[in-house]
Amino acid sequence: MATPISTIPKIRDALRATFRSGLTRPIAWRQHQLYQLARMAQNEQELICDALKKDLGKPKTEVLMAEVGCVIERAVKSAEQLPVWAKTEYPEVADWQKPWKPTLYKAPRGTALIISPWNYPMILTFQPLIGAIAAGCTAVLKPSELVPTFSQLLDEIVPKYFDPNVYRVVNGAVPETSKLLELQWDHIFYTGNGRVARIIATAAAKHLTPLTLELGGKSPVIIDSAYDIDLAAKRILWGKCNNAGQICVAPDYVLVQRDKQDELIKAFQKHYDSFFPEGALDSPLFGSIVSDLHHKRLTSLLSRTKGEVVLKGRSDASRRRLEPTIVKNVAEGDSLLEEELFGPVLPIVPVDSLEQAVDFVNARSHPLVLYVFSDNENVKQQVVSETQSGGIVFNDTFQQVAVRELPFAGVGESGYGYQVMKHTYDTYTQLRSSIDMPREAEPHLAIRYPPHSEEAVQALTAAVRTPIPSSRL
C-alpha cells in the first residue's frame, strides 16, 4: 500500500523535529537503535525470507547469508565500535597553535533519505540505515516498489522496533518518490541505476543536498591465460549465479585469451552441471528474474546477439525463470555489451593479449568492480595501474562484499560515495572543525592587527619565502 502523498512532507517534518530535539545524539541511544535493528532482522527472519521468496524467488540460504545475517552482524559490530568512531578528535598541530585547542567534532548531518533497490532489498536498505543510526541521523526508508511483499513487510515491522518519528518507511512508486525528492534532505543515499541517479542528482542539486550514489555498470572479468581456467570458471559462475545475476557486482562479461575460450566454456559446463544437476530452471537454489519486463529485456538481448550460445539456459516467462546462459565469440557492438546485463547471461569476449583486454575495459565507463584472475604479480600491478574501477578483486568474484572493513564505492558512471561500517558512518557525519582562542594568546596575535610594521609584514608573509626543494624528471 502506497504512503499517501499528502503525508510525506509531514513525515519529513516530524523526523526533522525529532533530530532538532537532540533525541538521537547520545551514543547509548544510537547503540540501542542498532541493536533494535539487529533484533528486528533476527526475530523477523522467517517473514523476510518468505517475502523475498515471493518477490524474487530467492533461496532461503541466500537470504539468510547475504541479507539477514549481514544486517545483524554489521548492526551489532557498528554498535560496538561506535564509541571509537564518534570520539572527538584533537589533531596534531604546530606547538604555537596548540593553545587554540584545535578540535574535530563528529556531528550528524540531520535527516536522511534512503532509496533502496529491489535486488538485495534487505541489506541495501539497512546497510545505509546502519550508518545513519550510528551517526545520529533520522531517516526515511523508501524501498523499491518492484518487491511489493517485502516493502509492505517493512512498513509493518519497522514501527515495532523503532519510533516512527525517528525512522519511517515510505512506500510507493514514481509519484511518492517524486514528492520525496521535492523536499530538502540533509543527505540522500541512492542505490540503483544511472538513469534514475541522474534524476535524483538533479533534484538534490536544487537544495545542494549531498549524495551517495551506489550504481553499477558492466563489471568485467579478465583471465590471465596462465591462470587455472577450471578454478576461474567455478568462481566466476558462482558469482554470476547469486540472485540470478541480479546484483551490481555480478561478473558482466569475460575477457579471455582466444586460445583459452573453449577450455573456459567446458569448465563452465562442468561446474554448472555440478551446481545444478537437474538444471537451474526449477532449482530452489536459483532465484527468479524480478519482473516480466526484466525477463523480456534479457531474452530480447539474447535474441539479438551475434555471438554463439554455448550454454543455452532454458526459460519460463510465466514464472520469470531463466537459467544461466553463456555466449562465446561476443564482439564489439553486440547486444550483450550494450548495457549492464543484470541477469544470468554471461558473454565471453576473446582477446589476443592482456593489453587488448585492458584497452577493452578502458574504452568503456568505469565499472563498479573489475575482476582479474592471475597469479602473476606483474599482471596484477599492470591492471591496477592502467585501469579505473570502484574496486578491483583478484582471483574471486562477489566475495569482496563480505569484508566489512573495506569501503564499497563506485567511480564515474558506477557512482560515488563510500559505505559499509565506519565508511557509512562517515557518510552521514560532518567533521565540525573548531578552535578555542584563549585570552592569553592576545600578545601573540597583536602582529595581525593593522597598521602593520615592516617587521609584522615580514612575519605575516613568511610562507611566501618557504624553501622549495629542487626536483627534476
mmCIF file of N, CA, C and O in Angstrom, residues 427-467:
data_model
loop_
_atom_site.group_PDB
_atom_site.id
_atom_site.type_symbol
_atom_site.label_atom_id
_atom_site.label_comp_id
_atom_site.label_asym_id
_atom_site.label_seq_id
_atom_site.Cartn_x
_atom_site.Cartn_y
_atom_site.Cartn_z
ATOM 1 N N THR A 427 29.834 8.827 6.087
ATOM 2 C CA THR A 427 28.972 9.436 5.065
ATOM 3 C C THR A 427 27.951 10.380 5.687
ATOM 4 O O THR A 427 27.654 11.448 5.137
ATOM 5 N N TYR A 428 27.418 9.994 6.830
ATOM 6 C CA TYR A 428 26.354 10.781 7.474
ATOM 7 C C TYR A 428 26.895 11.719 8.561
ATOM 8 O O TYR A 428 26.113 12.287 9.317
ATOM 9 N N THR A 429 28.213 11.846 8.617
ATOM 10 C CA THR A 429 28.833 12.626 9.684
ATOM 11 C C THR A 429 29.561 13.839 9.124
ATOM 12 O O THR A 429 30.321 13.716 8.161
ATOM 13 N N GLN A 430 29.330 14.972 9.718
ATOM 14 C CA GLN A 430 30.084 16.172 9.378
ATOM 15 C C GLN A 430 31.246 16.312 10.352
ATOM 16 O O GLN A 430 31.062 16.227 11.568
ATOM 17 N N LEU A 431 32.435 16.521 9.817
ATOM 18 C CA LEU A 431 33.581 16.826 10.678
ATOM 19 C C LEU A 431 33.535 18.326 10.962
ATOM 20 O O LEU A 431 33.801 19.152 10.091
ATOM 21 N N ARG A 432 33.182 18.658 12.180
ATOM 22 C CA ARG A 432 32.954 20.052 12.556
ATOM 23 C C ARG A 432 34.217 20.609 13.208
ATOM 24 O O ARG A 432 34.524 20.310 14.362
ATOM 25 N N SER A 433 34.949 21.411 12.455
ATOM 26 C CA SER A 433 36.228 21.934 12.921
ATOM 27 C C SER A 433 36.026 23.065 13.925
ATOM 28 O O SER A 433 35.096 23.867 13.792
ATOM 29 N N SER A 434 36.946 23.132 14.891
ATOM 30 C CA SER A 434 36.796 24.142 15.938
ATOM 31 C C SER A 434 38.155 24.540 16.496
ATOM 32 O O SER A 434 39.089 23.729 16.538
ATOM 33 N N ILE A 435 38.267 25.809 16.883
ATOM 34 C CA ILE A 435 39.362 26.242 17.759
ATOM 35 C C ILE A 435 38.735 27.069 18.885
ATOM 36 O O ILE A 435 37.611 27.564 18.754
ATOM 37 N N ASP A 436 39.465 27.210 19.977
ATOM 38 C CA ASP A 436 39.013 27.995 21.128
ATOM 39 C C ASP A 436 40.181 28.886 21.545
ATOM 40 O O ASP A 436 41.084 28.462 22.264
ATOM 41 N N MET A 437 40.177 30.126 21.063
ATOM 42 C CA MET A 437 41.305 31.020 21.253
ATOM 43 C C MET A 437 41.320 31.583 22.683
ATOM 44 O O MET A 437 40.375 32.248 23.114
ATOM 45 N N PRO A 438 42.387 31.333 23.438
ATOM 46 C CA PRO A 438 42.446 31.821 24.826
ATOM 47 C C PRO A 438 42.777 33.321 24.875
ATOM 48 O O PRO A 438 43.416 33.872 23.979
ATOM 49 N N ARG A 439 42.326 33.962 25.935
ATOM 50 C CA ARG A 439 42.656 35.388 26.137
ATOM 51 C C ARG A 439 44.176 35.590 26.166
ATOM 52 O O ARG A 439 44.701 36.590 25.701
ATOM 53 N N GLU A 440 44.874 34.601 26.720
ATOM 54 C CA GLU A 440 46.314 34.726 26.900
ATOM 55 C C GLU A 440 47.078 34.783 25.579
ATOM 56 O O GLU A 440 48.269 35.122 25.549
ATOM 57 N N ALA A 441 46.384 34.433 24.481
ATOM 58 C CA ALA A 441 47.046 34.444 23.179
ATOM 59 C C ALA A 441 47.158 35.842 22.584
ATOM 60 O O ALA A 441 47.838 36.041 21.572
ATOM 61 N N GLU A 442 46.503 36.810 23.199
ATOM 62 C CA GLU A 442 46.412 38.147 22.598
ATOM 63 C C GLU A 442 47.774 38.767 22.294
ATOM 64 O O GLU A 442 47.945 39.340 21.200
ATOM 65 N N PRO A 443 48.751 38.674 23.154
ATOM 66 C CA PRO A 443 50.059 39.258 22.805
ATOM 67 C C PRO A 443 50.652 38.659 21.524
ATOM 68 O O PRO A 443 51.298 39.356 20.745
ATOM 69 N N HIS A 444 50.399 37.368 21.310
ATOM 70 C CA HIS A 444 50.930 36.707 20.115
ATOM 71 C C HIS A 444 50.124 37.068 18.867
ATOM 72 O O HIS A 444 50.618 36.926 17.748
ATOM 73 N N LEU A 445 48.899 37.529 19.061
ATOM 74 C CA LEU A 445 48.036 37.894 17.934
ATOM 75 C C LEU A 445 48.187 39.357 17.539
ATOM 76 O O LEU A 445 47.658 39.774 16.500
ATOM 77 N N ALA A 446 48.873 40.111 18.349
ATOM 78 C CA ALA A 446 48.961 41.554 18.109
ATOM 79 C C ALA A 446 49.501 41.871 16.718
ATOM 80 O O ALA A 446 49.130 42.875 16.103
ATOM 81 N N ILE A 447 50.366 40.988 16.194
ATOM 82 C CA ILE A 447 51.016 41.229 14.914
ATOM 83 C C ILE A 447 50.021 41.302 13.753
ATOM 84 O O ILE A 447 50.300 41.900 12.712
ATOM 85 N N ARG A 448 48.819 40.693 13.927
ATOM 86 C CA ARG A 448 47.863 40.631 12.817
ATOM 87 C C ARG A 448 47.055 41.907 12.647
ATOM 88 O O ARG A 448 46.415 42.112 11.617
ATOM 89 N N TYR A 449 47.022 42.733 13.667
ATOM 90 C CA TYR A 449 46.167 43.924 13.619
ATOM 91 C C TYR A 449 46.869 45.074 12.879
ATOM 92 O O TYR A 449 48.056 45.330 13.094
ATOM 93 N N PRO A 450 46.132 45.783 12.013
ATOM 94 C CA PRO A 450 46.728 46.944 11.341
ATOM 95 C C PRO A 450 46.816 48.124 12.316
ATOM 96 O O PRO A 450 46.099 48.144 13.319
ATOM 97 N N PRO A 451 47.684 49.103 11.979
ATOM 98 C CA PRO A 451 48.606 49.089 10.826
ATOM 99 C C PRO A 451 49.781 48.146 11.078
ATOM 100 O O PRO A 451 50.148 47.898 12.225
ATOM 101 N N HIS A 452 50.351 47.612 9.963
ATOM 102 C CA HIS A 452 51.412 46.628 10.076
ATOM 103 C C HIS A 452 52.783 47.282 9.916
ATOM 104 O O HIS A 452 53.031 48.001 8.941
ATOM 105 N N SER A 453 53.660 46.985 10.828
ATOM 106 C CA SER A 453 55.045 47.430 10.703
ATOM 107 C C SER A 453 55.746 46.561 9.667
ATOM 108 O O SER A 453 55.245 45.493 9.275
ATOM 109 N N GLU A 454 56.923 46.979 9.242
ATOM 110 C CA GLU A 454 57.682 46.180 8.282
ATOM 111 C C GLU A 454 58.018 44.817 8.872
ATOM 112 O O GLU A 454 57.984 43.783 8.176
ATOM 113 N N GLU A 455 58.338 44.792 10.155
ATOM 114 C CA GLU A 455 58.620 43.530 10.819
ATOM 115 C C GLU A 455 57.393 42.616 10.810
ATOM 116 O O GLU A 455 57.496 41.401 10.571
ATOM 117 N N ALA A 456 56.207 43.205 11.031
ATOM 118 C CA ALA A 456 54.963 42.420 11.020
ATOM 119 C C ALA A 456 54.690 41.859 9.629
ATOM 120 O O ALA A 456 54.269 40.701 9.470
ATOM 121 N N VAL A 457 54.910 42.698 8.615
ATOM 122 C CA VAL A 457 54.691 42.248 7.236
ATOM 123 C C VAL A 457 55.592 41.064 6.919
ATOM 124 O O VAL A 457 55.168 40.061 6.316
ATOM 125 N N GLN A 458 56.841 41.138 7.338
ATOM 126 C CA GLN A 458 57.780 40.042 7.090
ATOM 127 C C GLN A 458 57.301 38.759 7.773
ATOM 128 O O GLN A 458 57.374 37.662 7.198
ATOM 129 N N ALA A 459 56.820 38.887 8.988
ATOM 130 C CA ALA A 459 56.350 37.705 9.726
ATOM 131 C C ALA A 459 55.080 37.129 9.111
ATOM 132 O O ALA A 459 54.930 35.901 8.966
ATOM 133 N N LEU A 460 54.140 38.005 8.738
ATOM 134 C CA LEU A 460 52.857 37.551 8.203
ATOM 135 C C LEU A 460 52.991 36.926 6.821
ATOM 136 O O LEU A 460 52.150 36.103 6.415
ATOM 137 N N THR A 461 54.020 37.303 6.073
ATOM 138 C CA THR A 461 54.187 36.789 4.704
ATOM 139 C C THR A 461 55.340 35.792 4.609
ATOM 140 O O THR A 461 55.821 35.492 3.515
ATOM 141 N N ALA A 462 55.756 35.247 5.726
ATOM 142 C CA ALA A 462 56.913 34.339 5.745
ATOM 143 C C ALA A 462 56.706 33.105 4.872
ATOM 144 O O ALA A 462 57.650 32.582 4.270
ATOM 145 N N ALA A 463 55.461 32.624 4.771
ATOM 146 C CA ALA A 463 55.190 31.401 3.995
ATOM 147 C C ALA A 463 55.544 31.568 2.527
ATOM 148 O O ALA A 463 55.879 30.586 1.842
ATOM 149 N N VAL A 464 55.468 32.798 2.040
ATOM 150 C CA VAL A 464 55.799 33.055 0.641
ATOM 151 C C VAL A 464 57.260 32.685 0.351
ATOM 152 O O VAL A 464 57.610 32.305 -0.764
ATOM 153 N N ARG A 465 58.099 32.780 1.362
ATOM 154 C CA ARG A 465 59.534 32.540 1.181
ATOM 155 C C ARG A 465 59.947 31.126 1.605
ATOM 156 O O ARG A 465 61.124 30.846 1.849
ATOM 157 N N THR A 466 58.973 30.226 1.673
ATOM 158 C CA THR A 466 59.275 28.836 2.022
ATOM 159 C C THR A 466 60.245 28.215 1.018
ATOM 160 O O THR A 466 59.998 28.282 -0.194
ATOM 161 N N PRO A 467 61.343 27.631 1.461
ATOM 162 C CA PRO A 467 62.283 26.968 0.533
ATOM 163 C C PRO A 467 61.607 25.811 -0.189
ATOM 164 O O PRO A 467 60.873 25.015 0.411
#
